PDB file of C-alpha atoms in Angstrom:
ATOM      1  CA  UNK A   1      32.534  -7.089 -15.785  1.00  0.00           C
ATOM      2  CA  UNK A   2      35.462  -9.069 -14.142  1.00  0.00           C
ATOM      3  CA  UNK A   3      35.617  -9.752 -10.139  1.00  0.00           C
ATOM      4  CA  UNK A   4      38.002  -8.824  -7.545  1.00  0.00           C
ATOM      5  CA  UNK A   5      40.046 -11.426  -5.401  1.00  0.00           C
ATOM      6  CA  UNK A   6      40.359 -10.720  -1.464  1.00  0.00           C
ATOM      7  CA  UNK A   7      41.198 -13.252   1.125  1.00  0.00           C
ATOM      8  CA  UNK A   8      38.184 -13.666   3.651  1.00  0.00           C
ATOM      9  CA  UNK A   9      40.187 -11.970   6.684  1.00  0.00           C
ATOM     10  CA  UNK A  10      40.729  -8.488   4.714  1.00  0.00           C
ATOM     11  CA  UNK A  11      36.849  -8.380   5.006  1.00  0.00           C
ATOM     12  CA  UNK A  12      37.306  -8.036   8.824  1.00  0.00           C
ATOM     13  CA  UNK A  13      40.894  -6.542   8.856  1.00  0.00           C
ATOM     14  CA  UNK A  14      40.430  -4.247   5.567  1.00  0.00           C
ATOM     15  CA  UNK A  15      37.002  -3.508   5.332  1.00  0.00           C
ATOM     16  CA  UNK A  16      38.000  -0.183   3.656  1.00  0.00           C
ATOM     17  CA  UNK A  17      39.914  -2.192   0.721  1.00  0.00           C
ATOM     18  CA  UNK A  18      36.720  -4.476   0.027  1.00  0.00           C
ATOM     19  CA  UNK A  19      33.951  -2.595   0.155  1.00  0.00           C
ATOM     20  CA  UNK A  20      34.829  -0.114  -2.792  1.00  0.00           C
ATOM     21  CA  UNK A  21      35.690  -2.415  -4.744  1.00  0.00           C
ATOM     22  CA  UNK A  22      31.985  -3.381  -4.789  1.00  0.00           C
ATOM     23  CA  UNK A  23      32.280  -0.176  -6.830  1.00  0.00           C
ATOM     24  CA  UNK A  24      33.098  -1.502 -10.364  1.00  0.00           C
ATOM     25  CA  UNK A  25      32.611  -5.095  -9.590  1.00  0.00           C
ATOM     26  CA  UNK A  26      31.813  -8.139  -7.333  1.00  0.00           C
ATOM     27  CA  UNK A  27      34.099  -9.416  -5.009  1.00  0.00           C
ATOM     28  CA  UNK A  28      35.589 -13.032  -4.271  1.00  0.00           C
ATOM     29  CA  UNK A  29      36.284 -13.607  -0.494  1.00  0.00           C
ATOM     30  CA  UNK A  30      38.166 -16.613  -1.071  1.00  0.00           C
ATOM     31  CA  UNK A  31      38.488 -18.946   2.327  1.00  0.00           C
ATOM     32  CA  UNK A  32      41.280 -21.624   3.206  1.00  0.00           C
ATOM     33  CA  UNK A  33      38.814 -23.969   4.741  1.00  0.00           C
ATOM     34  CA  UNK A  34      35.527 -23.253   3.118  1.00  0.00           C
ATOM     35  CA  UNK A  35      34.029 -22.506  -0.443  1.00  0.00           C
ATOM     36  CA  UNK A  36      34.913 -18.807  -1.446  1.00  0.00           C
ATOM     37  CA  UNK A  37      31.663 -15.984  -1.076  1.00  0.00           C
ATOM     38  CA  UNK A  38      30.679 -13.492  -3.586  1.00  0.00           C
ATOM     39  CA  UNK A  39      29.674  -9.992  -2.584  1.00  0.00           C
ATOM     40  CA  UNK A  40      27.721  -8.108  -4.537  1.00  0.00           C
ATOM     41  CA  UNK A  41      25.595  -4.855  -4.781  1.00  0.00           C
ATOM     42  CA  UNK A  42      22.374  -5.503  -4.485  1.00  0.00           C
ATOM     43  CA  UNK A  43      21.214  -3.932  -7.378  1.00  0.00           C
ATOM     44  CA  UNK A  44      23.595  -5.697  -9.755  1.00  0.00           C
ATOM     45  CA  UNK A  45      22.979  -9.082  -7.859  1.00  0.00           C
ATOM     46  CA  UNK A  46      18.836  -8.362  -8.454  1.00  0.00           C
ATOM     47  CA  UNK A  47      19.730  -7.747 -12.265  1.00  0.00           C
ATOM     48  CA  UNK A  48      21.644 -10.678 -12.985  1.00  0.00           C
ATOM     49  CA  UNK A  49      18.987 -12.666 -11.641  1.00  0.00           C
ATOM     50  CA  UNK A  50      16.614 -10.955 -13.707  1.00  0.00           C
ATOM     51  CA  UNK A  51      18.642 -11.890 -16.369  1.00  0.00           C
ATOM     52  CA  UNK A  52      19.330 -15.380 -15.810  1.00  0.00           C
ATOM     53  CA  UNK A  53      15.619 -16.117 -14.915  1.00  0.00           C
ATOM     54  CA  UNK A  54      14.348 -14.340 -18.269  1.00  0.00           C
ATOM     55  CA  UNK A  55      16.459 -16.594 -20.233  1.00  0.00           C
ATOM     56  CA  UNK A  56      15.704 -19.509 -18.687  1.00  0.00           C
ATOM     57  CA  UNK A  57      12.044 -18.872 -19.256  1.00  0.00           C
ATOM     58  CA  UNK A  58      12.998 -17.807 -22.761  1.00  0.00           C
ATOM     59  CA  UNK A  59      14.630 -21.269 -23.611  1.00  0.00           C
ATOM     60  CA  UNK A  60      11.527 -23.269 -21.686  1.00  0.00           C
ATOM     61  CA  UNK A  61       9.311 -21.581 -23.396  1.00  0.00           C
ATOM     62  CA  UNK A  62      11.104 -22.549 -26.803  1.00  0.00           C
ATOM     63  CA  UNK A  63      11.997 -25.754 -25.327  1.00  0.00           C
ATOM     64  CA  UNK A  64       8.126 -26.619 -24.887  1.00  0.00           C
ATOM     65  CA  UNK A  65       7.109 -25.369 -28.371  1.00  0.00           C
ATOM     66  CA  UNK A  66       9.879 -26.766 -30.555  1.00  0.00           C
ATOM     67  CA  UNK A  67      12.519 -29.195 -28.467  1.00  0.00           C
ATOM     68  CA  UNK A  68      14.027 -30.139 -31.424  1.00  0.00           C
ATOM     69  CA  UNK A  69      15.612 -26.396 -31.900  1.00  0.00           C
ATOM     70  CA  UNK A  70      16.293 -26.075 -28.266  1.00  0.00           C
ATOM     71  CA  UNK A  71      17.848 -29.226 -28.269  1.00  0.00           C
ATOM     72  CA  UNK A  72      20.193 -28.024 -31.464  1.00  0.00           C
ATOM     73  CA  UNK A  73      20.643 -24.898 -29.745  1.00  0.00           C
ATOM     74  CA  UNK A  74      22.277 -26.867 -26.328  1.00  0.00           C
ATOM     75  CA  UNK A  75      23.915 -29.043 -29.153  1.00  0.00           C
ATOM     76  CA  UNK A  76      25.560 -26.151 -30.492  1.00  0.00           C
ATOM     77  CA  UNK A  77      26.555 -24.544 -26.996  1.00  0.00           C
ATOM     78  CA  UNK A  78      27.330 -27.544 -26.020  1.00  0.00           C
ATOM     79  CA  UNK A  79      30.084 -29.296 -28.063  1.00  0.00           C
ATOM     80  CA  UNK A  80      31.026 -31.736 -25.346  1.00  0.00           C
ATOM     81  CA  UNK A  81      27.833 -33.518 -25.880  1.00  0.00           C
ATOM     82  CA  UNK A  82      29.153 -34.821 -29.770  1.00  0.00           C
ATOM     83  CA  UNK A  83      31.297 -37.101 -27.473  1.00  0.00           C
ATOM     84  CA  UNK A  84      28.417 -39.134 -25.897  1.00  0.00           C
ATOM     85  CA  UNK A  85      26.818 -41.836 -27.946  1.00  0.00           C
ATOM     86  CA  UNK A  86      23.489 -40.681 -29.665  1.00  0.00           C
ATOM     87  CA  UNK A  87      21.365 -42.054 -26.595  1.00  0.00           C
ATOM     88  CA  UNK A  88      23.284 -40.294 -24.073  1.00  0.00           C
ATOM     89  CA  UNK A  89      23.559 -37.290 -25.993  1.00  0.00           C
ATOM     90  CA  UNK A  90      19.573 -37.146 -26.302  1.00  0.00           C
ATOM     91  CA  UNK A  91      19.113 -37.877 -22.695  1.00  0.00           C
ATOM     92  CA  UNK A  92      21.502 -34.981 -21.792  1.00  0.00           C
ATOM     93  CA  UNK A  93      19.890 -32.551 -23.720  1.00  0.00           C
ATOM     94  CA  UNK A  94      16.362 -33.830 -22.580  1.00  0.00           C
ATOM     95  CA  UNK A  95      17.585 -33.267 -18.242  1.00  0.00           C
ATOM     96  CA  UNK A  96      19.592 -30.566 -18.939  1.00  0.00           C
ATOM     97  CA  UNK A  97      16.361 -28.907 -20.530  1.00  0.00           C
ATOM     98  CA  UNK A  98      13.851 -30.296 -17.601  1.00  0.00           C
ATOM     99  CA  UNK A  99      16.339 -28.803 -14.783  1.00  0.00           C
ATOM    100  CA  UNK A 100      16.467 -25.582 -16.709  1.00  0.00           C
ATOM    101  CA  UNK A 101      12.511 -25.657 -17.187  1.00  0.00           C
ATOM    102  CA  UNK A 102      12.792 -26.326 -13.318  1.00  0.00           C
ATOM    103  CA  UNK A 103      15.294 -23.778 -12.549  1.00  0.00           C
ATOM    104  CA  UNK A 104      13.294 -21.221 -14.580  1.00  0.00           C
ATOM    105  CA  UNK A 105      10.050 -21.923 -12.154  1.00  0.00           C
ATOM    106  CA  UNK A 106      11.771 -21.977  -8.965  1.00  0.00           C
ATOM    107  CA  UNK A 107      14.874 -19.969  -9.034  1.00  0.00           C
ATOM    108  CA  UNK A 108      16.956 -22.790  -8.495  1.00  0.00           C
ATOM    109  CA  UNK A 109      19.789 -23.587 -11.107  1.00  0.00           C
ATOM    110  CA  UNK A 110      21.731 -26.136  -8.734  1.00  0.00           C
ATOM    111  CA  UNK A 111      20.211 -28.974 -10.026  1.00  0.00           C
ATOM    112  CA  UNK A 112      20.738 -28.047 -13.743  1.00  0.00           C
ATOM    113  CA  UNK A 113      24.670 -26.517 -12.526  1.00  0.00           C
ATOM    114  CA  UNK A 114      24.882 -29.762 -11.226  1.00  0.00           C
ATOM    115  CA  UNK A 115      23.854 -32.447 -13.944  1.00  0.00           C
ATOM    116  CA  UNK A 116      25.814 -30.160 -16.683  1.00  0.00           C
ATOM    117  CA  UNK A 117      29.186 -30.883 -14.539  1.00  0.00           C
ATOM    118  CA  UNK A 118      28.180 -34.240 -14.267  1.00  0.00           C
ATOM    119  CA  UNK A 119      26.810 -35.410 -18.445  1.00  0.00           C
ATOM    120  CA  UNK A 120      30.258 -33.338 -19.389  1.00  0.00           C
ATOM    121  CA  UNK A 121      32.562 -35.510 -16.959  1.00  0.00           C
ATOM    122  CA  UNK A 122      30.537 -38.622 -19.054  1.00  0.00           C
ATOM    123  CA  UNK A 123      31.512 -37.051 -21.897  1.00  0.00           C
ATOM    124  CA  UNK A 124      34.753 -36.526 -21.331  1.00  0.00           C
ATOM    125  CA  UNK A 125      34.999 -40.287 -20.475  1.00  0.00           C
ATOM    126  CA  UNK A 126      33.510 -41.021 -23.715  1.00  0.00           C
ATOM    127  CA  UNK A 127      36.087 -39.195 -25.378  1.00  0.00           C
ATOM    128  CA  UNK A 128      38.251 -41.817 -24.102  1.00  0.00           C
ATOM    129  CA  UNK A 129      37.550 -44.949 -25.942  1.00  0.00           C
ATOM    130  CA  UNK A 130      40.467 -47.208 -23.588  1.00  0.00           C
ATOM    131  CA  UNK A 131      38.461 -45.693 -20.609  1.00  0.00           C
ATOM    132  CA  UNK A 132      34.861 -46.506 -22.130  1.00  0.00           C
ATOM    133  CA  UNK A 133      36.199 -50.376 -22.427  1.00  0.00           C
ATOM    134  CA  UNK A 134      37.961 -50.394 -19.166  1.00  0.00           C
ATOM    135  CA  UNK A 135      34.540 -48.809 -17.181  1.00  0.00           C
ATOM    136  CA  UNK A 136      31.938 -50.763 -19.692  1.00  0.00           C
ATOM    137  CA  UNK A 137      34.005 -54.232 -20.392  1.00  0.00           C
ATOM    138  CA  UNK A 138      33.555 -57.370 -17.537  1.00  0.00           C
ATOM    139  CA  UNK A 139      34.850 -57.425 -14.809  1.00  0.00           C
ATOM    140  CA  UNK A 140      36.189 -60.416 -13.094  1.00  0.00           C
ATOM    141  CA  UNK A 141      35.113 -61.082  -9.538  1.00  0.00           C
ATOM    142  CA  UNK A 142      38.574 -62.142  -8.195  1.00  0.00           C
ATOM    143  CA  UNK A 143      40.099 -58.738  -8.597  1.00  0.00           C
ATOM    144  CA  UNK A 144      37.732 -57.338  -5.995  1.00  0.00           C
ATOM    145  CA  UNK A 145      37.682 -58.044  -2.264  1.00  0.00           C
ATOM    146  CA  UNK A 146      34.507 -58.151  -0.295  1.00  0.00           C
ATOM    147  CA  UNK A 147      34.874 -55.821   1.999  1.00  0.00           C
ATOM    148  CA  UNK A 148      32.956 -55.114   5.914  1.00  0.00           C
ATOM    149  CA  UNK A 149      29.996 -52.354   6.274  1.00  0.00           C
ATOM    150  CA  UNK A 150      31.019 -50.078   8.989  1.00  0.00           C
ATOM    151  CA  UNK A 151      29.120 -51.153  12.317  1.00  0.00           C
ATOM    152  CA  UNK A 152      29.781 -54.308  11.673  1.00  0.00           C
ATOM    153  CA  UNK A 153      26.771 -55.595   9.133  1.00  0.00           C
ATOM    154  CA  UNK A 154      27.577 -56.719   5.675  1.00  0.00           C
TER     155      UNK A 154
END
């Protein structure tokens, strides 16, 4: 099922634009100054999360009885994660799987949204070997300037 696009004003303006298209699928209100809002039925808003929460359990449940599959199985869904070195790849796999152990507990998958953005940016630096010596070489101390704490403390 795809989404529908809307700006945020035809909610107030068009109400009787938006709200059927609730119909056949969820809408965007996308804002100029703010992060867009899904609508939803409730009923297909109560599903997905029924969804999402079932397989989350499913992999934790798979994830504490044999972490070696579950961490092939992220490997494998994952292919990002062949661009870390082997110790960041492991740790990935092992936070990604605790925040989605979490998130399966508590109904919470920001965390776990969160830290998969952020191992796949390190990734992609990885990918980058003149990057990975430019962020991991030395640095020298006189190309940086020392700068003031705001307030006035150092």
């Amino acid at each position: 099922m795809s989404s529908k696009s809307f700006p945020f004003s035809d909610l107030v303006r068009k109400q009787t634009s938006v709200f059927p298209a609730l119909d056949d699928a969820d809408v965007i209100l996308e804002r100029r100054d703010a992060e867009n809002l899904v609508l939803s039925r409730s009923e297909r808003f109560e599903a997905k999360e029924t969804a999402i929460r079932l397989l989350a359990r499913a992999i934790a449940i798979i994830a504490r009885t044999n972490r070696s599959m579950a961490e092939e199985v992220f490997s494998e869904e994952l292919p990002w994660l062949r661009w870390l070195p082997e110790t960041g790849r492991t740790e990935a796999v092992k936070e990604l799987l605790e925040h989605l152990i979490a998130g399966a507990d508590t109904g919470l998958f920001t965390p776990f949204a969160r830290d998969l953005v952020a191992w796949q940016h390190t990734a992609e630096i990885y990918a980058q070997p003149e990057l990975v010596e430019r962020l991991t070489g030395t640095f020298d101390r006189d190309d940086f300037t020392e700068v003031v704490r705001p307030g006035g403390g150092k």
